[in-house]
Amino acid sequence: MVGDASAALAARWQALQQQLPPATRLLAVSKGQPAERIRALAALGQRSFGESRLQEAEAKQKALADLPPLDWHFIGRLQANKARGVLRRFGTIHSLDNLPLALRLQRIAVEEGLQPRVFLQVKLLPDAAKAGFELEALDQLWPQLQALAPLQLAGLMTIAPLGLDSAGSRALFASCAALAARLGLPELSMGMSGDWPEAVAAGSTWVRLGSVLFGPREA
Ligand SMILES: *Cc1c(COP(=O)(O)O)cnc(C)c1O
């Protein structure tokens, strides 16, 4: 990477870190970004990276194998046939959105001796473009979702529907926070480039930032 791009990336990372309260961690969403940009952020102290495609992530993890271990989070739509690969490559999954997938992850985690941290993706507003447990389904399935050891239920994840305004995002994130509190889940994966301040105001513990950190994606 040329020096200017690297300096701009470092400046954006530092500015974001300074704006986040101590309780909110920055997940650097590196999908569509080359491994060298991950390396540049790792050199600054960023450890947690989010990827949404298994093959792309595997290639980057191999390219970065010389670094001290990074903390990889899977944030994409998770297909059943990728479950084992994702469990082997990622310590945290943000996008668990249905019970059959949960049971499959549980079985494979037992087989592989893994204890991944998982977020339940929830859909609290209608959104045809997004997956997630709706409130009623989540409440109904909650007894089964609580019994998924060795999966470690970390919290809830949500994505605001496209075009929601700032007040709407705030209200959505606040209701997600209230739901997590009711369920006794400590973590909240909420907030992307366009709405992370609203998510932080509602108590997000993980903001998932791509373009505001890296600039526009190349792929
Ligand atoms: C791509 C992606 C992000 C990051 O998006 P930006 O708007 O570029 O910050 C966050 N979360 C999920 C689930 C994503 O797919």
Short mmCIF file of C-alpha atoms and ligand atoms in Angstrom, two decimals:
data_model
loop_
_atom_site.label_atom_id
_atom_site.label_comp_id
_atom_site.label_asym_id
_atom_site.label_seq_id
_atom_site.Cartn_x
_atom_site.Cartn_y
_atom_site.Cartn_z
CA MET A 1 0.00 0.00 0.00
CA VAL A 2 1.30 3.47 -0.73
CA GLY A 3 2.25 5.60 2.25
CA ASP A 4 -0.53 8.17 1.81
CA ALA A 5 -3.31 5.59 1.82
CA SER A 6 -1.77 3.95 4.85
CA ALA A 7 -1.51 7.26 6.72
CA ALA A 8 -5.12 8.13 5.90
CA LEU A 9 -6.28 4.73 7.13
CA ALA A 10 -4.35 5.15 10.36
CA ALA A 11 -5.82 8.63 10.87
CA ARG A 12 -9.37 7.38 10.36
CA TRP A 13 -8.78 4.47 12.74
CA GLN A 14 -7.38 6.74 15.44
CA ALA A 15 -10.20 9.27 15.07
CA LEU A 16 -12.84 6.52 15.36
CA GLN A 17 -11.16 4.95 18.38
CA GLN A 18 -11.15 8.33 20.09
CA GLN A 19 -14.86 8.80 19.51
CA LEU A 20 -15.90 5.41 20.83
CA PRO A 21 -16.64 5.11 24.55
CA PRO A 22 -14.69 2.45 26.46
CA ALA A 23 -17.64 0.03 26.43
CA THR A 24 -17.85 0.01 22.62
CA ARG A 25 -15.36 -1.98 20.62
CA LEU A 26 -14.53 -1.42 16.99
CA LEU A 27 -14.96 -4.37 14.64
CA ALA A 28 -13.03 -3.47 11.49
CA VAL A 29 -15.13 -4.83 8.62
CA SER A 30 -12.43 -5.84 6.17
CA LYS A 31 -14.63 -7.57 3.56
CA GLY A 32 -13.61 -6.40 0.10
CA GLN A 33 -10.32 -5.04 1.46
CA PRO A 34 -6.90 -6.54 0.69
CA ALA A 35 -4.92 -8.32 3.41
CA GLU A 36 -2.35 -5.54 3.43
CA ARG A 37 -4.88 -3.08 4.84
CA ILE A 38 -5.64 -5.52 7.65
CA ARG A 39 -1.91 -5.78 8.27
CA ALA A 40 -1.67 -1.98 8.46
CA LEU A 41 -4.44 -1.80 11.07
CA ALA A 42 -3.00 -4.72 13.03
CA ALA A 43 0.25 -2.78 13.27
CA LEU A 44 -1.68 0.02 15.00
CA GLY A 45 -3.21 -2.38 17.51
CA GLN A 46 -6.52 -3.32 15.88
CA ARG A 47 -7.18 -7.03 16.60
CA SER A 48 -10.83 -7.67 15.66
CA PHE A 49 -11.82 -7.99 12.01
CA GLY A 50 -15.17 -8.80 10.41
CA GLU A 51 -15.56 -10.77 7.19
CA SER A 52 -18.70 -11.93 5.42
CA ARG A 53 -17.41 -14.59 3.02
CA LEU A 54 -15.55 -17.71 4.10
CA GLN A 55 -13.30 -18.12 1.06
CA GLU A 56 -12.24 -14.50 1.04
CA ALA A 57 -11.47 -14.66 4.75
CA GLU A 58 -9.47 -17.88 4.42
CA ALA A 59 -7.23 -16.35 1.79
CA LYS A 60 -6.54 -13.32 3.98
CA GLN A 61 -5.98 -15.38 7.11
CA LYS A 62 -3.35 -17.39 5.21
CA ALA A 63 -1.71 -14.23 3.93
CA LEU A 64 -1.55 -12.87 7.50
CA ALA A 65 -0.47 -16.10 9.21
CA ASP A 66 2.84 -14.54 10.26
CA LEU A 67 1.05 -12.02 12.53
CA PRO A 68 0.10 -12.71 16.16
CA PRO A 69 -3.39 -14.24 16.05
CA LEU A 70 -6.17 -11.84 15.09
CA ASP A 71 -9.75 -11.99 16.38
CA TRP A 72 -11.98 -12.95 13.42
CA HIS A 73 -15.72 -12.31 13.40
CA PHE A 74 -18.09 -13.73 10.79
CA ILE A 75 -20.78 -11.17 9.95
CA GLY A 76 -22.27 -12.46 6.68
CA ARG A 77 -25.23 -14.62 5.78
CA LEU A 78 -24.18 -18.07 7.00
CA GLN A 79 -25.07 -21.00 4.73
CA ALA A 80 -25.43 -24.42 6.33
CA ASN A 81 -22.76 -25.96 4.09
CA LYS A 82 -20.22 -23.36 5.25
CA ALA A 83 -20.88 -23.89 8.95
CA ARG A 84 -17.87 -26.11 9.65
CA GLY A 85 -15.47 -23.91 7.73
CA VAL A 86 -16.74 -20.81 9.48
CA LEU A 87 -16.43 -22.44 12.90
CA ARG A 88 -12.83 -23.43 12.17
CA ARG A 89 -11.89 -19.95 10.98
CA PHE A 90 -13.88 -17.58 13.21
CA GLY A 91 -14.13 -17.27 16.98
CA THR A 92 -17.27 -15.13 16.86
CA ILE A 93 -20.36 -15.32 14.64
CA HIS A 94 -22.68 -12.29 14.48
CA SER A 95 -25.26 -13.68 12.08
CA LEU A 96 -26.98 -16.67 13.68
CA ASP A 97 -30.52 -16.22 12.40
CA ASN A 98 -32.38 -19.53 12.60
CA LEU A 99 -32.74 -22.56 14.86
CA PRO A 100 -31.69 -25.30 12.39
CA LEU A 101 -28.45 -23.41 11.81
CA ALA A 102 -27.98 -23.02 15.57
CA LEU A 103 -28.37 -26.75 16.09
CA ARG A 104 -25.95 -27.48 13.27
CA LEU A 105 -23.36 -25.10 14.70
CA GLN A 106 -23.80 -26.72 18.10
CA ARG A 107 -23.25 -30.23 16.72
CA ILE A 108 -20.16 -29.21 14.75
CA ALA A 109 -18.74 -27.22 17.67
CA VAL A 110 -19.00 -30.36 19.82
CA GLU A 111 -17.26 -32.42 17.13
CA GLU A 112 -14.51 -29.85 16.70
CA GLY A 113 -14.05 -29.06 20.40
CA LEU A 114 -14.88 -25.37 19.84
CA GLN A 115 -16.74 -22.83 21.99
CA PRO A 116 -17.57 -20.02 19.57
CA ARG A 117 -19.21 -16.81 20.71
CA VAL A 118 -22.44 -16.18 18.83
CA PHE A 119 -24.78 -13.25 18.40
CA LEU A 120 -28.42 -13.84 17.52
CA GLN A 121 -29.33 -11.64 14.59
CA VAL A 122 -32.70 -10.05 15.23
CA LYS A 123 -35.10 -8.23 12.92
CA LEU A 124 -37.22 -5.83 14.95
CA LEU A 125 -38.52 -3.86 11.95
CA PRO A 126 -39.84 -5.36 8.71
CA ASP A 127 -36.99 -5.65 6.19
CA ALA A 128 -37.31 -7.92 3.15
CA ALA A 129 -33.58 -7.58 2.46
CA LYS A 130 -32.40 -8.86 5.83
CA ALA A 131 -32.49 -12.06 7.82
CA GLY A 132 -32.99 -12.32 11.56
CA PHE A 133 -35.23 -13.65 14.30
CA GLU A 134 -38.40 -11.66 14.65
CA LEU A 135 -39.45 -10.86 18.21
CA GLU A 136 -42.19 -13.44 18.48
CA ALA A 137 -40.02 -16.24 17.08
CA LEU A 138 -37.15 -15.31 19.35
CA ASP A 139 -39.34 -15.44 22.44
CA GLN A 140 -40.81 -18.74 21.36
CA LEU A 141 -37.42 -20.33 20.58
CA TRP A 142 -35.62 -18.80 23.54
CA PRO A 143 -35.63 -21.97 25.70
CA GLN A 144 -33.92 -23.88 22.88
CA LEU A 145 -31.53 -21.04 22.05
CA GLN A 146 -30.42 -20.86 25.65
CA ALA A 147 -29.41 -24.51 25.60
CA LEU A 148 -26.88 -24.39 22.79
CA ALA A 149 -23.66 -25.03 24.73
CA PRO A 150 -20.84 -25.21 23.77
CA LEU A 151 -21.95 -22.19 21.73
CA GLN A 152 -21.58 -19.14 23.96
CA LEU A 153 -24.54 -16.80 23.49
CA ALA A 154 -22.93 -13.38 23.62
CA GLY A 155 -25.68 -11.01 22.61
CA LEU A 156 -27.92 -9.65 19.89
CA MET A 157 -26.98 -8.26 16.52
CA THR A 158 -29.17 -6.09 14.36
CA ILE A 159 -28.96 -4.17 11.09
CA ALA A 160 -31.12 -1.11 10.55
CA PRO A 161 -33.25 -1.19 7.38
CA LEU A 162 -31.88 0.94 4.57
CA GLY A 163 -33.18 4.51 4.63
CA LEU A 164 -34.15 4.63 8.30
CA ASP A 165 -33.54 8.15 9.64
CA SER A 166 -31.49 9.00 12.68
CA ALA A 167 -34.44 9.05 15.10
CA GLY A 168 -35.68 5.76 13.69
CA SER A 169 -32.24 4.14 14.10
CA ARG A 170 -32.03 5.35 17.67
CA ALA A 171 -35.42 3.87 18.48
CA LEU A 172 -34.55 0.58 16.79
CA PHE A 173 -31.22 0.25 18.60
CA ALA A 174 -32.83 1.16 21.92
CA SER A 175 -35.43 -1.57 21.49
CA CYS A 176 -32.71 -4.07 20.62
CA ALA A 177 -30.83 -3.04 23.77
CA ALA A 178 -33.98 -3.44 25.86
CA LEU A 179 -34.55 -6.90 24.40
CA ALA A 180 -30.97 -7.98 25.16
CA ALA A 181 -31.36 -6.71 28.72
CA ARG A 182 -34.61 -8.63 29.14
CA LEU A 183 -32.91 -11.82 27.90
CA GLY A 184 -29.85 -11.24 30.07
CA LEU A 185 -27.48 -10.99 27.09
CA PRO A 186 -24.54 -8.63 27.70
CA GLU A 187 -23.38 -7.75 24.19
CA LEU A 188 -24.90 -5.69 21.39
CA SER A 189 -23.54 -5.78 17.84
CA MET A 190 -25.16 -2.65 16.41
CA GLY A 191 -24.03 0.19 14.22
CA MET A 192 -22.40 0.46 10.81
CA SER A 193 -20.79 3.37 8.97
CA GLY A 194 -24.06 5.24 8.50
CA ASP A 195 -25.55 4.82 11.96
CA TRP A 196 -22.84 4.00 14.48
CA PRO A 197 -23.33 7.15 16.63
CA GLU A 198 -26.98 6.19 17.17
CA ALA A 199 -25.93 2.64 18.05
CA VAL A 200 -23.33 3.88 20.52
CA ALA A 201 -25.94 6.12 22.14
CA ALA A 202 -28.11 3.02 22.64
CA GLY A 203 -25.30 1.06 24.28
CA SER A 204 -23.70 -0.87 21.42
CA THR A 205 -20.72 -2.96 22.54
CA TRP A 206 -19.53 -3.71 18.97
CA VAL A 207 -19.80 -1.30 16.07
CA ARG A 208 -19.13 -2.99 12.72
CA LEU A 209 -17.38 -0.40 10.58
CA GLY A 210 -16.30 -0.82 6.97
CA SER A 211 -16.41 2.16 4.63
CA VAL A 212 -16.08 4.86 7.29
CA LEU A 213 -12.81 3.19 8.32
CA PHE A 214 -11.33 1.81 5.10
CA GLY A 215 -12.95 4.08 2.55
CA PRO A 216 -15.16 2.61 -0.21
CA ARG A 217 -14.81 -1.11 -0.81
CA GLU A 218 -12.88 -2.24 -3.89
CA ALA A 219 -14.70 -5.58 -4.22
C1 LIG B 1 -20.63 -4.76 5.26
C2 LIG B 1 -21.18 -4.87 6.61
C3 LIG B 1 -20.88 -3.93 7.60
C4 LIG B 1 -20.03 -2.70 7.34
O1 LIG B 1 -20.70 -1.84 6.49
P1 LIG B 1 -20.27 -0.29 6.33
O2 LIG B 1 -21.52 0.40 6.03
O3 LIG B 1 -19.29 -0.28 5.21
O4 LIG B 1 -19.66 0.14 7.62
C5 LIG B 1 -21.40 -4.13 8.86
N1 LIG B 1 -22.18 -5.18 9.15
C6 LIG B 1 -22.50 -6.10 8.23
C7 LIG B 1 -23.38 -7.24 8.61
C8 LIG B 1 -22.03 -5.97 6.93
O5 LIG B 1 -22.37 -6.88 6.01
#
